[in-house]
PDB file of C-alpha atoms in Angstrom:
ATOM      1  CA  MET A  30     118.282 191.083  87.036  1.00 47.00           C
ATOM      2  CA  SER A  31     119.122 195.134  85.462  1.00 51.00           C
ATOM      3  CA  ASN A  32     118.674 196.709  88.857  1.00 65.00           C
ATOM      4  CA  PHE A  33     120.351 194.185  90.572  1.00 75.00           C
ATOM      5  CA  PRO A  34     122.104 196.707  93.128  1.00 81.00           C
ATOM      6  CA  ILE A  35     125.944 195.964  93.023  1.00 84.00           C
ATOM      7  CA  SER A  36     126.290 194.990  97.271  1.00 84.00           C
ATOM      8  CA  GLN A  37     124.056 192.235  97.194  1.00 87.00           C
ATOM      9  CA  ALA A  38     125.424 190.985  94.087  1.00 87.00           C
ATOM     10  CA  ARG A  39     128.359 190.869  96.002  1.00 89.00           C
ATOM     11  CA  MET A  40     126.973 188.970  98.921  1.00 90.00           C
ATOM     12  CA  VAL A  41     125.389 186.697  96.927  1.00 91.00           C
ATOM     13  CA  ALA A  42     128.430 185.875  95.007  1.00 90.00           C
ATOM     14  CA  PHE A  43     130.710 185.414  97.971  1.00 92.00           C
ATOM     15  CA  PHE A  44     127.719 183.252  99.280  1.00 92.00           C
ATOM     16  CA  ALA A  45     127.525 180.892  96.628  1.00 91.00           C
ATOM     17  CA  GLU A  46     131.348 181.067  95.939  1.00 92.00           C
ATOM     18  CA  ASN A  47     131.879 179.503  99.368  1.00 93.00           C
ATOM     19  CA  ILE A  48     129.371 176.838  99.177  1.00 93.00           C
ATOM     20  CA  ILE A  49     130.369 175.678  95.620  1.00 92.00           C
ATOM     21  CA  TYR A  50     134.417 175.697  97.044  1.00 93.00           C
ATOM     22  CA  GLY A  51     133.426 173.413  99.768  1.00 92.00           C
ATOM     23  CA  LEU A  52     131.936 171.094  97.185  1.00 91.00           C
ATOM     24  CA  TYR A  53     135.044 171.702  95.251  1.00 92.00           C
ATOM     25  CA  LEU A  54     137.089 170.263  98.243  1.00 93.00           C
ATOM     26  CA  VAL A  55     135.524 166.528  97.781  1.00 93.00           C
ATOM     27  CA  THR A  56     136.283 166.721  94.166  1.00 90.00           C
ATOM     28  CA  LEU A  57     139.949 167.590  94.521  1.00 92.00           C
ATOM     29  CA  GLY A  58     140.043 164.507  97.179  1.00 92.00           C
ATOM     30  CA  TYR A  59     138.497 162.021  94.759  1.00 89.00           C
ATOM     31  CA  THR A  60     140.766 163.887  91.806  1.00 89.00           C
ATOM     32  CA  ILE A  61     143.920 163.699  94.700  1.00 91.00           C
ATOM     33  CA  GLY A  62     142.706 159.839  95.182  1.00 90.00           C
ATOM     34  CA  ALA A  63     142.920 159.279  91.841  1.00 87.00           C
ATOM     35  CA  LEU A  64     146.332 161.267  91.430  1.00 90.00           C
ATOM     36  CA  PHE A  65     148.304 159.313  93.761  1.00 91.00           C
ATOM     37  CA  SER A  66     147.208 156.019  94.258  1.00 89.00           C
ATOM     38  CA  THR A  67     145.781 153.093  92.183  1.00 83.00           C
ATOM     39  CA  GLY A  68     143.004 151.995  94.760  1.00 78.00           C
ATOM     40  CA  THR A  69     144.926 149.047  96.486  1.00 82.00           C
ATOM     41  CA  ARG A  70     147.768 150.960  96.771  1.00 86.00           C
ATOM     42  CA  TRP A  71     149.808 153.965  96.770  1.00 90.00           C
ATOM     43  CA  ARG A  72     151.424 154.956  93.937  1.00 89.00           C
ATOM     44  CA  HIS A  73     155.302 154.619  93.228  1.00 88.00           C
ATOM     45  CA  ILE A  74     157.247 158.485  92.395  1.00 87.00           C
ATOM     46  CA  ARG A  75     158.031 156.899  89.399  1.00 88.00           C
ATOM     47  CA  GLU A  76     154.075 156.098  87.919  1.00 86.00           C
ATOM     48  CA  LEU A  77     152.703 160.034  89.033  1.00 87.00           C
ATOM     49  CA  ASN A  78     151.276 162.183  86.387  1.00 86.00           C
ATOM     50  CA  TYR A  79     153.510 164.650  87.653  1.00 88.00           C
ATOM     51  CA  GLY A  80     151.366 167.331  84.238  1.00 86.00           C
ATOM     52  CA  MET A  81     148.327 166.077  86.526  1.00 88.00           C
ATOM     53  CA  VAL A  82     149.477 166.962  89.766  1.00 91.00           C
ATOM     54  CA  VAL A  83     151.205 170.733  89.317  1.00 91.00           C
ATOM     55  CA  VAL A  84     147.769 171.582  87.315  1.00 91.00           C
ATOM     56  CA  THR A  85     145.807 170.191  90.323  1.00 91.00           C
ATOM     57  CA  PHE A  86     147.689 172.131  92.657  1.00 93.00           C
ATOM     58  CA  ILE A  87     147.688 175.921  90.367  1.00 93.00           C
ATOM     59  CA  MET A  88     143.901 175.904  89.848  1.00 92.00           C
ATOM     60  CA  PHE A  89     142.834 174.864  93.851  1.00 94.00           C
ATOM     61  CA  VAL A  90     145.415 177.511  94.539  1.00 94.00           C
ATOM     62  CA  ASN A  91     144.468 180.206  92.472  1.00 94.00           C
ATOM     63  CA  THR A  92     140.714 178.646  93.698  1.00 94.00           C
ATOM     64  CA  THR A  93     141.410 179.664  97.075  1.00 95.00           C
ATOM     65  CA  VAL A  94     143.303 183.241  96.220  1.00 94.00           C
ATOM     66  CA  GLY A  95     140.230 183.710  95.070  1.00 92.00           C
ATOM     67  CA  LEU A  96     137.871 182.797  97.813  1.00 94.00           C
ATOM     68  CA  VAL A  97     140.409 185.292 100.110  1.00 94.00           C
ATOM     69  CA  THR A  98     139.925 188.163  97.771  1.00 93.00           C
ATOM     70  CA  GLY A  99     136.406 187.750  97.540  1.00 91.00           C
ATOM     71  CA  PHE A 100     136.381 188.278 101.385  1.00 93.00           C
ATOM     72  CA  LEU A 101     138.389 190.771 101.006  1.00 92.00           C
ATOM     73  CA  VAL A 102     136.456 192.614  98.906  1.00 90.00           C
ATOM     74  CA  ILE A 103     132.866 191.829 101.079  1.00 90.00           C
ATOM     75  CA  TRP A 104     135.711 193.017 104.264  1.00 90.00           C
ATOM     76  CA  GLN A 105     136.472 196.427 102.691  1.00 88.00           C
ATOM     77  CA  GLY A 106     132.641 196.940 101.375  1.00 84.00           C
ATOM     78  CA  PHE A 107     130.898 196.585 104.337  1.00 85.00           C
ATOM     79  CA  LEU A 108     133.812 196.701 107.230  1.00 80.00           C
ATOM     80  CA  VAL A 109     135.998 199.328 106.409  1.00 80.00           C
ATOM     81  CA  PRO A 110     134.871 202.906 106.815  1.00 77.00           C
ATOM     82  CA  LEU A 111     134.079 205.079 104.023  1.00 74.00           C
ATOM     83  CA  GLU A 112     136.617 207.588 105.379  1.00 70.00           C
ATOM     84  CA  ALA A 113     139.089 204.847 105.032  1.00 69.00           C
ATOM     85  CA  GLY A 114     138.561 203.971 101.559  1.00 68.00           C
ATOM     86  CA  GLY A 115     135.777 201.593 102.140  1.00 73.00           C
ATOM     87  CA  GLY A 116     132.301 201.569 102.121  1.00 74.00           C
ATOM     88  CA  LEU A 117     129.982 200.772  99.233  1.00 76.00           C
ATOM     89  CA  ALA A 118     130.994 202.823  96.868  1.00 74.00           C
ATOM     90  CA  SER A 119     134.363 200.864  97.259  1.00 76.00           C
ATOM     91  CA  PHE A 120     132.512 197.801  94.652  1.00 79.00           C
ATOM     92  CA  THR A 121     132.000 199.973  91.516  1.00 76.00           C
ATOM     93  CA  ASP A 122     136.090 200.544  91.739  1.00 79.00           C
ATOM     94  CA  ILE A 123     136.981 198.396  89.324  1.00 79.00           C
ATOM     95  CA  SER A 124     140.413 198.970  89.330  1.00 81.00           C
ATOM     96  CA  ASP A 125     141.197 198.567  92.689  1.00 85.00           C
ATOM     97  CA  TRP A 126     143.877 195.377  93.707  1.00 87.00           C
ATOM     98  CA  ARG A 127     140.900 193.324  95.019  1.00 90.00           C
ATOM     99  CA  PRO A 128     138.639 193.436  91.749  1.00 88.00           C
ATOM    100  CA  VAL A 129     141.600 193.112  89.671  1.00 91.00           C
ATOM    101  CA  LEU A 130     142.870 190.196  91.688  1.00 93.00           C
ATOM    102  CA  LYS A 131     139.472 188.465  91.664  1.00 92.00           C
ATOM    103  CA  SER A 132     138.875 189.073  87.981  1.00 91.00           C
ATOM    104  CA  SER A 133     142.643 187.859  87.357  1.00 94.00           C
ATOM    105  CA  VAL A 134     141.510 184.843  88.843  1.00 93.00           C
ATOM    106  CA  LEU A 135     138.385 183.907  87.186  1.00 92.00           C
ATOM    107  CA  LEU A 136     140.240 184.746  83.773  1.00 93.00           C
ATOM    108  CA  TYR A 137     143.524 182.400  85.026  1.00 94.00           C
ATOM    109  CA  GLN A 138     141.125 179.748  85.898  1.00 92.00           C
ATOM    110  CA  THR A 139     138.710 179.212  82.642  1.00 92.00           C
ATOM    111  CA  MET A 140     141.988 179.745  80.610  1.00 93.00           C
ATOM    112  CA  VAL A 141     143.725 176.586  82.763  1.00 92.00           C
ATOM    113  CA  GLY A 142     141.086 174.460  82.361  1.00 88.00           C
ATOM    114  CA  ASP A 143     140.510 175.315  78.330  1.00 90.00           C
ATOM    115  CA  ALA A 144     144.014 174.565  77.788  1.00 91.00           C
ATOM    116  CA  MET A 145     143.883 171.221  80.113  1.00 88.00           C
ATOM    117  CA  LEU A 146     140.778 170.100  77.405  1.00 86.00           C
ATOM    118  CA  ILE A 147     142.991 170.503  74.419  1.00 88.00           C
ATOM    119  CA  TYR A 148     145.495 168.659  75.751  1.00 87.00           C
ATOM    120  CA  ARG A 149     143.235 166.037  76.862  1.00 83.00           C
ATOM    121  CA  CYS A 150     141.699 166.747  72.593  1.00 82.00           C
ATOM    122  CA  TRP A 151     145.259 166.045  71.711  1.00 85.00           C
ATOM    123  CA  ALA A 152     145.879 163.318  73.260  1.00 82.00           C
ATOM    124  CA  LEU A 153     142.368 161.484  72.612  1.00 78.00           C
ATOM    125  CA  ASN A 154     142.964 162.039  69.095  1.00 75.00           C
ATOM    126  CA  ASN A 155     146.495 160.171  68.457  1.00 77.00           C
ATOM    127  CA  ARG A 156     148.374 163.528  69.906  1.00 81.00           C
ATOM    128  CA  SER A 157     146.592 165.246  66.252  1.00 80.00           C
ATOM    129  CA  PHE A 158     147.941 169.059  66.024  1.00 84.00           C
ATOM    130  CA  ARG A 159     145.773 169.231  62.744  1.00 84.00           C
ATOM    131  CA  ARG A 160     142.876 168.223  64.993  1.00 80.00           C
ATOM    132  CA  ILE A 161     143.287 170.628  67.704  1.00 85.00           C
ATOM    133  CA  ALA A 162     144.514 173.443  65.322  1.00 88.00           C
ATOM    134  CA  PHE A 163     141.507 175.389  65.702  1.00 88.00           C
ATOM    135  CA  SER A 164     140.718 175.063  69.274  1.00 87.00           C
ATOM    136  CA  PHE A 165     144.373 176.249  69.860  1.00 90.00           C
ATOM    137  CA  GLY A 166     144.029 179.505  67.320  1.00 92.00           C
ATOM    138  CA  MET A 167     140.874 180.231  70.059  1.00 92.00           C
ATOM    139  CA  TRP A 168     142.555 180.075  73.635  1.00 94.00           C
ATOM    140  CA  CYS A 169     145.095 181.617  71.549  1.00 94.00           C
ATOM    141  CA  GLY A 170     142.686 184.402  70.875  1.00 94.00           C
ATOM    142  CA  GLY A 171     140.608 184.444  74.515  1.00 94.00           C
ATOM    143  CA  THR A 172     143.945 184.850  76.114  1.00 95.00           C
ATOM    144  CA  VAL A 173     144.206 187.819  74.181  1.00 95.00           C
ATOM    145  CA  CYS A 174     141.237 189.071  75.026  1.00 94.00           C
ATOM    146  CA  ALA A 175     141.816 188.061  78.719  1.00 95.00           C
ATOM    147  CA  VAL A 176     145.511 189.955  78.983  1.00 94.00           C
ATOM    148  CA  PHE A 177     143.226 193.425  77.726  1.00 92.00           C
ATOM    149  CA  LEU A 178     140.566 193.032  80.162  1.00 91.00           C
ATOM    150  CA  ILE A 179     143.458 193.070  82.899  1.00 92.00           C
ATOM    151  CA  TYR A 180     145.511 195.947  81.318  1.00 90.00           C
ATOM    152  CA  TYR A 181     141.507 198.393  81.276  1.00 86.00           C
ATOM    153  CA  MET A 182     140.518 196.803  84.224  1.00 86.00           C
ATOM    154  CA  ALA A 183     143.897 197.717  86.266  1.00 86.00           C
ATOM    155  CA  THR A 184     144.551 201.304  84.401  1.00 84.00           C
ATOM    156  CA  LEU A 185     140.621 202.665  83.650  1.00 77.00           C
ATOM    157  CA  HIS A 186     139.124 203.420  87.242  1.00 69.00           C
ATOM    158  CA  SER A 187     135.494 202.953  85.574  1.00 62.00           C
ATOM    159  CA  HIS A 188     132.829 202.710  88.038  1.00 57.00           C
ATOM    160  CA  GLU A 189     130.701 200.129  85.804  1.00 56.00           C
ATOM    161  CA  LEU A 190     132.312 196.641  85.204  1.00 56.00           C
ATOM    162  CA  VAL A 191     130.147 195.706  83.056  1.00 53.00           C
ATOM    163  CA  SER A 192     129.397 198.199  81.003  1.00 52.00           C
ATOM    164  CA  SER A 193     132.923 200.054  80.383  1.00 63.00           C
ATOM    165  CA  GLU A 194     133.026 200.925  76.431  1.00 73.00           C
ATOM    166  CA  LYS A 195     137.094 199.275  76.246  1.00 77.00           C
ATOM    167  CA  LEU A 196     136.492 196.077  78.500  1.00 82.00           C
ATOM    168  CA  HIS A 197     132.705 195.088  77.205  1.00 85.00           C
ATOM    169  CA  PRO A 198     133.732 194.159  73.478  1.00 88.00           C
ATOM    170  CA  PHE A 199     136.538 191.973  75.189  1.00 90.00           C
ATOM    171  CA  GLY A 200     134.891 190.488  78.178  1.00 90.00           C
ATOM    172  CA  VAL A 201     132.140 189.535  75.486  1.00 91.00           C
ATOM    173  CA  ALA A 202     134.810 187.649  72.697  1.00 93.00           C
ATOM    174  CA  PHE A 203     136.136 185.624  75.986  1.00 94.00           C
ATOM    175  CA  TRP A 204     133.020 184.576  76.930  1.00 93.00           C
ATOM    176  CA  VAL A 205     131.562 183.891  73.480  1.00 94.00           C
ATOM    177  CA  LEU A 206     134.856 181.798  72.567  1.00 93.00           C
ATOM    178  CA  THR A 207     135.276 180.167  76.233  1.00 92.00           C
ATOM    179  CA  VAL A 208     131.712 178.515  75.780  1.00 92.00           C
ATOM    180  CA  ALA A 209     132.686 178.002  71.677  1.00 92.00           C
ATOM    181  CA  LEU A 210     135.481 176.595  73.032  1.00 90.00           C
ATOM    182  CA  ASN A 211     133.915 173.681  75.659  1.00 88.00           C
ATOM    183  CA  ILE A 212     131.378 172.783  73.065  1.00 89.00           C
ATOM    184  CA  LEU A 213     133.965 171.778  70.518  1.00 87.00           C
ATOM    185  CA  PHE A 214     136.426 170.087  72.746  1.00 83.00           C
ATOM    186  CA  THR A 215     133.495 168.468  74.655  1.00 83.00           C
ATOM    187  CA  ALA A 216     132.386 166.828  71.242  1.00 83.00           C
ATOM    188  CA  LEU A 217     135.869 166.262  70.116  1.00 80.00           C
ATOM    189  CA  LEU A 218     136.637 164.043  73.706  1.00 80.00           C
ATOM    190  CA  ILE A 219     133.130 162.228  73.303  1.00 82.00           C
ATOM    191  CA  TRP A 220     133.676 160.860  69.136  1.00 80.00           C
ATOM    192  CA  PRO A 221     136.494 159.409  69.845  1.00 78.00           C
ATOM    193  CA  ILE A 222     134.897 156.687  72.669  1.00 79.00           C
ATOM    194  CA  TRP A 223     131.620 157.132  70.848  1.00 81.00           C
ATOM    195  CA  GLN A 224     133.728 155.070  68.136  1.00 78.00           C
ATOM    196  CA  VAL A 225     135.412 152.317  70.679  1.00 78.00           C
ATOM    197  CA  ILE A 226     132.228 151.668  71.975  1.00 78.00           C
ATOM    198  CA  LYS A 227     130.519 151.613  68.106  1.00 78.00           C
ATOM    199  CA  GLU A 228     132.941 149.069  67.035  1.00 75.00           C
ATOM    200  CA  ASN A 229     133.368 146.813  70.415  1.00 73.00           C
ATOM    201  CA  GLU A 230     129.360 146.355  69.664  1.00 70.00           C
ATOM    202  CA  GLU A 231     129.638 145.768  65.958  1.00 68.00           C
ATOM    203  CA  PHE A 232     132.521 142.771  66.591  1.00 69.00           C
ATOM    204  CA  GLY A 233     130.733 141.196  69.282  1.00 61.00           C
ATOM    205  CA  TYR A 234     132.843 142.699  72.137  1.00 53.00           C
ATOM    206  CA  GLN A 235     129.898 142.979  74.226  1.00 50.00           C
ATOM    207  CA  SER A 236     128.251 139.777  74.231  1.00 49.00           C
ATOM    208  CA  ARG A 237     131.854 138.405  75.841  1.00 51.00           C
ATOM    209  CA  THR A 238     131.675 140.816  78.456  1.00 49.00           C
ATOM    210  CA  SER A 239     130.239 144.190  79.351  1.00 50.00           C
ATOM    211  CA  HIS A 240     132.772 145.541  81.453  1.00 52.00           C
ATOM    212  CA  ARG A 241     134.917 148.012  79.058  1.00 54.00           C
ATOM    213  CA  PRO A 242     131.471 148.875  77.189  1.00 54.00           C
ATOM    214  CA  ASN A 243     130.609 150.098  80.278  1.00 70.00           C
ATOM    215  CA  LEU A 244     133.265 151.314  81.455  1.00 75.00           C
ATOM    216  CA  LEU A 245     133.585 153.742  78.417  1.00 74.00           C
ATOM    217  CA  ARG A 246     129.912 154.449  78.766  1.00 78.00           C
ATOM    218  CA  ASN A 247     130.844 155.760  81.758  1.00 80.00           C
ATOM    219  CA  VAL A 248     133.771 157.626  80.943  1.00 76.00           C
ATOM    220  CA  MET A 249     131.320 159.452  77.808  1.00 78.00           C
ATOM    221  CA  ARG A 250     128.904 160.261  80.344  1.00 80.00           C
ATOM    222  CA  VAL A 251     131.630 161.751  82.957  1.00 79.00           C
ATOM    223  CA  ILE A 252     132.518 163.716  79.938  1.00 79.00           C
ATOM    224  CA  VAL A 253     129.732 165.237  78.502  1.00 80.00           C
ATOM    225  CA  GLU A 254     128.504 166.090  82.077  1.00 80.00           C
ATOM    226  CA  SER A 255     131.080 168.140  83.437  1.00 81.00           C
ATOM    227  CA  GLY A 256     131.198 169.581  80.047  1.00 80.00           C
ATOM    228  CA  LEU A 257     127.664 170.502  80.054  1.00 84.00           C
ATOM    229  CA  LEU A 258     127.785 172.202  83.902  1.00 86.00           C
ATOM    230  CA  TYR A 259     130.901 173.671  82.845  1.00 86.00           C
ATOM    231  CA  THR A 260     129.655 175.261  79.456  1.00 87.00           C
ATOM    232  CA  THR A 261     126.400 176.512  81.403  1.00 89.00           C
ATOM    233  CA  MET A 262     128.408 178.489  83.956  1.00 88.00           C
ATOM    234  CA  ALA A 263     129.711 180.179  81.228  1.00 89.00           C
ATOM    235  CA  PHE A 264     127.445 180.812  78.849  1.00 91.00           C
ATOM    236  CA  MET A 265     125.197 182.506  82.039  1.00 91.00           C
ATOM    237  CA  THR A 266     128.409 185.051  82.614  1.00 90.00           C
ATOM    238  CA  CYS A 267     128.279 185.474  78.809  1.00 89.00           C
ATOM    239  CA  VAL A 268     124.518 186.203  79.450  1.00 90.00           C
ATOM    240  CA  ALA A 269     125.064 188.475  82.361  1.00 88.00           C
ATOM    241  CA  TYR A 270     127.866 189.865  81.052  1.00 87.00           C
ATOM    242  CA  THR A 271     126.371 190.704  77.807  1.00 87.00           C
ATOM    243  CA  SER A 272     123.336 192.458  78.857  1.00 85.00           C
ATOM    244  CA  ASN A 273     124.753 194.335  81.501  1.00 82.00           C
ATOM    245  CA  SER A 274     123.643 192.666  84.366  1.00 84.00           C
ATOM    246  CA  ASN A 275     124.924 192.939  88.138  1.00 86.00           C
ATOM    247  CA  VAL A 276     123.943 188.864  88.308  1.00 88.00           C
ATOM    248  CA  LEU A 277     127.402 188.433  86.322  1.00 87.00           C
ATOM    249  CA  TYR A 278     129.550 188.386  89.595  1.00 88.00           C
ATOM    250  CA  PHE A 279     127.297 185.758  91.037  1.00 89.00           C
ATOM    251  CA  PHE A 280     128.100 183.102  87.910  1.00 88.00           C
ATOM    252  CA  ALA A 281     131.759 184.718  87.719  1.00 87.00           C
ATOM    253  CA  SER A 282     132.349 183.708  91.060  1.00 86.00           C
ATOM    254  CA  SER A 283     130.847 180.426  90.495  1.00 85.00           C
ATOM    255  CA  GLU A 284     133.058 179.818  87.375  1.00 84.00           C
ATOM    256  CA  VAL A 285     135.825 179.459  89.529  1.00 81.00           C
ATOM    257  CA  GLY A 286     134.913 176.971  91.804  1.00 79.00           C
ATOM    258  CA  VAL A 287     133.176 174.707  88.516  1.00 78.00           C
ATOM    259  CA  ALA A 288     136.068 175.280  86.512  1.00 66.00           C
TER     260      ALA A 288
END
């Protein structure tokens, strides 16, 4: 994929992003249903988890902005004349506001998603700051890398996103931290649930009723599957970035909807 033309990479990335956005809207519908309904009735305004509602709205807006920006990038490259600043050459100007905004959407979505994982780990581990201190430090490091990435993208006016000497170290560090954080977060989320399941089995809880153990196992399976999906996408993005491949555009665009 090292010789994957950037014009083709942009087209494939936009196509994949549209498909994943459609799937994202389906999952968003389930999320909204869980936030505003108990399954049998609508939640009272005092029963709403306003924090989750706000985060869900922010991630929806951010994902939509990313899709619209991707369309503008394609429009600029294939439909705007070269004399007006368009043409395929526009794909290589990483300091144009469209690629900068597109990258900002990806980095912001990733940081918000990781921040929510930190919150869940904190809540599930008896609100112990000690257990999330190291993870929070890694998240702060990733945030610093993201800030430098956006700054250099907006000011370098380079014609190569994945091979700029100033961008590359921060990009690699950001994605390595993201992959490591998601592996760690998934383990921290699963461990308390697994302990409860084992304790229930040891005390014969499962012999009396299998509803709660099965529910906990389903929760654990969902956490593992979602964590594996997102970690895989982050890992592939990291590999593409590290190897200076234009396939990075495909994985990066796909990851916004997955996050």
